[in-house]
Amino acid sequence: MRWDVCGSLATYAVPAALLAVAFVIKLPLLRRAWQDPILRATALLLGIGAVVFASLPPASLHRINLLVGIPNFASLWVYSLLAVYCGACLWLIITWREPPSAVRRRRTRLVWMAYTVIVVGLWTTFLLGDHRAERLRDFDTYYADTPWMREFVLLYLLAHLVSALVAAGMLWAWYRELEDTWLRRAVISLQEAYALGLVFDIAKLAAIVARWSGRDWDWLSTYVAPPFAVVEAVLVAVAFIAGQAGPLLAERRRLVRTHRRLKPLWQTMLTVTAPAAPATGRVSGAALRLELRRAAINDGLLKLAPHLCAARRERMRRATAAAGYPESVARGIAAAVDIRVAAELLHAPPDGPARAPAADHPPESGSACVLDSELDVVAHAFKFHAPAIERFRRQAVA
């Protein structure tokens, strides 16, 4: 008994589901920007890929044949869709790589003209051939010696082979020009997918050529080739999911990390201003939460502005640098000390001694405010250098 991984629905359900998920992810963008050729090509590729793999289980092929009433019509259906899928792959890569131009339009037209001819050739050879015996698993090798059906099988395999070779070559040239991390990962995944597609084609062609020479290598076509097609589809789906969702996830992670880094400074500002209402409901995204936190910090700094002092901060920066702290840490500690002293001055009794600033460093409203670019280092100082902040605060008010 041969190892058979592709005889069940479950095997094809995985790539079909992944391609469908990737297609659904693209739909909102496609509705908003239908004129974008990249989105159209991507949607076509993913949608057709999902339909192809949903049709490939033997039970599904049999149902299609029964529904249409023509033996092996499912093979024509799948191979025609596969040819369109190959054309969509090349269309997408050309559109990705090249800016809008007459050259790009001419190349995409040539691609679709070529694959239109291939689809017409598939239908013509299928209608001319004798395909009365339904074959759900070994169609390619069973009809390898049958006039017209032989050409039908070779036509779809050569179309897929040429598509994989051309796509792999274009992706390799493009990969060296890319700088975006997620796009590079997507291209790598696509390159691996097309490499597996080449293995699929070679296994199929080897089995067919063996039939012509009288040898029985049908197992290459029936058992070896299909798993490579399944993994190829999975990698294509992963590439497009990563290319679309990856940057969004990376941006959300950046926002969440920044939100967390600012927490110590935000907590300090809560002693100065009342907390804002929390972000809730459908609009409580990471970007909004970060904006609210930044707004709360800036509101606190605005309230402290009359008591912030650039001279005091510079003295503390020099003192912390002299104590051995790196420059960025020294700036953060100095600003944190200035904020802490300003908060004490704000809350001091109106007629108390702490209310009046020292004569050698009067408050300098405006110029002493903490810049947005410095918020991260100040928050870092509040979180990791609290003892140093307290020590230099006592020195500042002495």
C-alpha atoms as one frame of an Amber mdcrd trajectory, in Angstrom:
protein
   0.000   0.000   0.000   1.483   3.290  -1.120   1.632   6.343   1.112  -1.329
   8.488   0.003  -1.674  11.937   1.509  -3.912  13.474  -1.135  -6.870  11.141
  -1.343  -9.039  12.905   1.226 -10.941  16.147   1.529  -8.966  17.266   4.598
  -5.683  17.489   2.675  -7.104  19.936   0.144  -9.197  21.793   2.722  -6.104
  23.337   4.359  -4.771  25.219   1.289  -8.320  26.036   0.176  -9.085  27.545
   3.585  -5.811  29.490   3.739  -6.299  30.905   0.260  -9.888  31.797   1.132
  -8.755  33.546   4.333  -6.157  35.528   2.397  -8.855  36.437  -0.146 -11.214
  37.638   2.605  -8.411  39.733   4.142  -8.005  41.495   0.799 -11.725  42.138
   0.246 -12.073  45.358   2.314  -9.138  46.923   0.472 -10.494  45.678  -2.842
 -13.872  47.321  -2.231 -12.230  50.635  -1.355  -9.675  50.617  -4.174 -11.091
  48.513  -7.006  -9.016  50.417  -9.574  -5.763  49.222  -7.995  -4.388  46.535
 -10.373  -2.318  44.924  -7.606  -5.408  44.351  -5.483  -7.373  43.006  -8.445
  -4.586  40.605  -9.391  -4.183  39.443  -5.802  -7.908  38.881  -5.344  -8.134
  36.946  -8.615  -5.164  34.758  -7.724  -6.365  33.954  -4.203  -9.998  33.436
  -5.183  -9.182  31.083  -8.051  -6.650  29.198  -5.930  -9.273  28.601  -3.252
 -11.779  27.322  -5.835  -9.173  25.031  -7.435  -8.250  23.324  -4.175 -11.878
  23.085  -3.100 -12.506  21.220  -6.382  -9.528  18.837  -6.206 -10.662  16.136
  -3.717 -11.762  13.026  -5.661 -15.280  13.274  -4.231 -15.567  16.877  -5.432
 -14.294  15.960  -8.890 -16.908  13.199  -9.119 -19.706  15.573  -8.074 -18.673
  18.089 -10.737 -18.725  15.350 -13.382 -22.198  14.228 -12.276 -23.497  17.798
 -12.145 -22.391  18.613 -15.695 -23.049  15.151 -17.078 -19.727  14.922 -18.946
 -17.072  12.378 -17.862 -13.907  14.089 -16.594 -15.324  17.587 -17.098 -13.909
  18.357 -13.645 -10.404  18.020 -15.096 -11.207  20.645 -17.732 -12.690  22.867
 -15.030  -9.667  22.574 -12.723  -7.016  22.873 -15.436  -8.703  25.922 -16.984
  -8.808  27.607 -13.582  -5.187  26.624 -13.025  -4.199  28.329 -16.292  -5.978
  31.524 -15.201  -4.255  31.187 -11.810  -0.860  31.046 -13.544  -1.719  34.134
 -15.565  -2.804  35.955 -12.407   0.518  35.070 -10.752   2.514  36.635 -13.560
   0.166  39.625 -13.746   0.564  40.255 -10.036   4.356  40.031 -10.072   4.644
  42.339 -13.100   2.277  44.845 -11.481   4.140  44.637  -8.169   7.578  45.136
  -9.663   7.031  47.790 -12.293   5.539  51.283 -12.006   2.554  52.100 -14.237
   3.777  52.483 -17.801   3.063  51.472 -21.369   5.634  48.675 -21.018   3.829
  47.225 -18.001   0.475  47.365 -19.772   1.952  45.650 -22.827   3.464  42.867
 -20.721   0.247  42.202 -18.831  -1.670  42.107 -22.122   0.812  39.572 -23.502
   0.420  37.423 -20.388  -3.361  37.350 -20.668  -3.270  36.788 -24.415  -0.970
  33.796 -23.903  -3.081  32.253 -21.156  -6.306  32.928 -23.048  -4.848  30.913
 -25.918  -3.935  28.171 -23.431  -7.474  28.032 -22.013  -8.934  27.886 -25.531
  -6.444  25.121 -26.328  -7.518  23.173 -23.236 -11.177  23.324 -24.198 -10.422
  22.453 -27.828  -8.265  19.412 -27.054 -10.720  18.218 -24.395 -13.663  18.393
 -26.799 -11.682  16.585 -29.512 -10.382  13.836 -27.234 -11.931  10.579 -26.040
 -12.378  10.849 -22.264 -15.277   8.509 -21.555 -13.576   6.674 -18.659 -13.792
   8.751 -15.490 -10.415   8.982 -13.749 -10.312  10.850 -10.452  -6.747  10.132
  -9.291  -4.660   9.100 -12.309  -6.205  11.177 -15.099  -2.876  12.516 -16.409
  -1.128   9.170 -16.822  -4.241   7.205 -17.855  -4.755   9.488 -20.860  -1.029
  10.039 -21.579  -1.275   7.962 -24.796  -4.745   9.105 -25.904  -4.820  11.463
 -28.915  -5.824  15.027 -28.004  -6.097  14.145 -24.327  -2.326  13.768 -24.329
  -2.041  17.304 -25.675  -4.640  18.467 -23.153  -2.541  17.232 -20.221   0.759
  18.506 -21.637  -0.725  21.930 -22.329  -1.725  22.547 -18.720   1.560  21.175
 -17.365   3.677  23.304 -19.692   1.589  26.386 -18.877   2.176  25.788 -15.165
   5.879  25.039 -15.695   6.523  28.198 -17.722   4.594  30.285 -15.203   6.641
  28.905 -12.301   9.966  29.489 -14.091   9.145  33.033 -15.188   7.682  33.956
 -11.794  10.678  32.547  -9.918  13.063  34.516 -12.142  11.182  37.786 -11.687
  10.905  37.281  -7.929  14.614  36.575  -7.587  15.500  39.783  -9.448  12.977
  41.732  -7.390  14.076  40.320  -4.026  17.488  41.987  -4.314  15.810  45.389
  -4.663  13.467  45.073  -1.671  14.015  46.721   1.694  10.675  46.121   3.450
  11.063  43.147   5.809   7.561  41.751   5.426   7.600  42.101   1.649  10.927
  40.256   1.520   9.419  37.456   3.616   6.429  37.272   1.288   8.694  37.067
  -1.768  10.771  34.308  -0.140   7.598  32.338   0.556   6.481  32.784  -3.057
   9.889  31.666  -4.344   9.662  28.514  -2.236   6.127  27.939  -3.519   7.185
  28.163  -7.164  10.146  25.867  -6.505   7.709  23.250  -5.196   5.523  23.907
  -8.230   8.473  22.989 -10.441   8.883  19.719  -8.536   5.177  19.021  -9.107
   5.537  19.594 -12.863   8.697  17.494 -13.138   7.095  14.565 -11.300   4.018
  14.715 -13.525   6.042  14.977 -16.744   8.350  12.142 -15.683   5.357   9.853
 -15.128   3.895  10.764 -18.532   7.186  10.253 -20.387   7.575   6.905 -18.608
   4.146   5.892 -19.947   5.277   6.718 -23.468   8.330   4.474 -23.081   6.322
   1.590 -21.633   7.324   1.988 -17.969   4.930   2.364 -15.074   5.862   5.438
 -13.055   2.268   6.412 -12.423   2.985   6.651  -8.692   4.990   9.814  -9.381
   1.888  11.525 -10.733  -0.665  10.003  -8.358   1.175  10.010  -5.027   4.362
  12.132  -5.226   3.297  15.234  -7.173   0.057  16.239  -5.363   1.641  16.946
  -1.934   3.999  19.445  -3.568   1.005  21.253  -5.078  -0.689  21.356  -1.678
   2.370  22.818   0.062   2.840  25.254  -2.826  -0.668  26.598  -2.280  -0.100
  26.871   1.470   3.070  28.915   0.891   1.299  31.198  -1.580  -1.449  31.821
   0.971   1.103  32.425   3.721   2.964  34.871   1.472  -0.093  36.988   0.822
  -1.356  36.798   4.401   2.092  37.827   5.659   2.403  40.584   3.077  -0.987
  42.019   4.057  -1.318  41.277   7.781   2.372  41.392   8.717   2.869  45.168
   8.431  -0.417  45.763  10.270   0.617  43.470  13.122   4.074  45.036  13.261
   2.570  48.522  13.438   0.143  47.468  16.164   2.972  45.906  18.156   4.961
  49.141  17.837   1.996  51.161  19.083   1.400  48.805  22.025   5.079  48.888
  23.012   5.178  52.681  22.856   1.980  52.835  24.917   3.573  50.625  27.578
   6.856  52.549  27.569   5.022  55.798  28.283   3.130  54.344  31.255   5.547
  55.538  34.011   5.500  59.112  32.693   1.723  58.982  32.251   1.297  57.788
  35.850   3.373  60.756  37.010   1.144  63.104  35.028  -1.931  61.675  36.787
  -0.730  63.530  39.901  -1.015  66.756  37.919  -4.168  66.361  35.792  -7.315
  64.262  36.037  -7.211  61.030  33.985  -8.988  61.115  30.643 -11.907  58.813
  29.915 -10.628  55.416  28.742 -10.994  54.461  25.096 -13.779  51.910  24.756
 -15.898  50.275  22.096 -15.042  49.842  18.443 -12.723  52.852  18.359 -10.477
  51.728  21.219  -7.622  50.674  18.964  -3.944  50.719  19.820  -3.395  53.963
  17.907  -6.201  55.735  19.761  -5.029  54.499  23.168  -1.539  55.773  22.405
  -2.893  59.149  21.283  -4.927  59.468  24.481  -1.891  58.622  26.584   0.259
  61.154  24.737  -2.499  63.750  25.099  -2.696  63.139  28.861   1.078  63.518
  29.166   1.089  66.714  27.114  -1.797  68.123  29.168   0.216  67.479  32.311
   3.328  69.062  30.848   1.305  72.078  29.760   0.045  72.508  33.305   3.591
  72.148  34.644   5.093  74.509  32.050   5.229  77.582  34.351   7.327  75.587
  36.819   9.615  73.742  34.389  13.113  75.181  34.199  15.612  74.711  31.381
  18.517  75.850  33.579  17.615  73.342  36.275  17.345  70.572  33.730  20.725
  71.434  32.221  22.357  71.426  35.664  20.863  68.003  36.384  21.958  66.717
  32.977  25.546  67.728  33.664  25.361  66.227  37.156  23.992  62.875  35.937
  26.516  62.758  33.084  29.291  63.430  35.611  27.924  60.542  37.693  28.632
  58.192  34.770  25.242  57.897  33.058  25.128  57.763  29.231  24.004  60.959
  27.519  20.502  59.727  26.587  19.912  58.386  30.113  21.256  61.622  31.609
  18.785  63.643  29.528  15.931  61.427  30.649  16.853  61.623  34.342  17.337
  65.405  34.149  13.920  65.889  32.524  12.315  63.544  35.075  13.878  65.536
  37.935  12.629  68.773  36.387   9.106  67.321  36.085   9.161  66.001  39.647
  10.305  69.373  41.054   7.744  71.235  38.914   4.975  68.970  40.252   6.057
  69.764  43.829   6.027  73.491  43.056   2.566  73.168  41.510   1.135  71.471
  44.592   2.976  73.642  47.146   0.908  76.101  49.245   0.638  79.522  47.558
   2.527  81.253  50.357   4.917  78.389  51.147   8.674  78.634  50.661   8.637
  75.853  48.093   6.355  77.914  45.887   9.027  80.455  45.095  11.729  79.305
  42.661  15.353  79.666  43.499  16.872  82.900  42.305  19.655  81.281  40.308
  17.297  79.375  38.011  13.941  81.082  37.530  11.211  79.193  35.624  11.349
  79.535  31.862   7.953  78.746  30.448   7.847  77.304  26.955  11.529  76.678
  26.278  11.682  74.257  29.177   8.835  72.020  27.963   9.680  68.384  27.243
   9.716  67.639  23.522   7.650  64.741  22.147  10.876  63.135  20.925  12.124
  63.042  24.540   9.043  61.400  26.061  10.395  57.860  25.646  13.693  58.581
  27.435  11.868  60.395  30.252   9.451  57.478  30.688  12.426  55.092  30.662
  14.061  57.137  33.420  10.919  57.046  35.585  10.721  53.260  35.196  14.357
  52.218  35.610  16.120  55.062  37.442  13.709  56.081  40.223  16.445  56.111
  42.953  18.666  58.368  40.829  15.737  60.681  40.099  15.015  61.022  43.821
  18.692  61.645  44.633  19.088  64.364  42.010  15.698  65.853  42.931  16.938
  66.444  46.469  20.071  68.002  44.998  17.980  70.254  42.737  15.865  71.692
  45.554  18.701  71.976  48.064
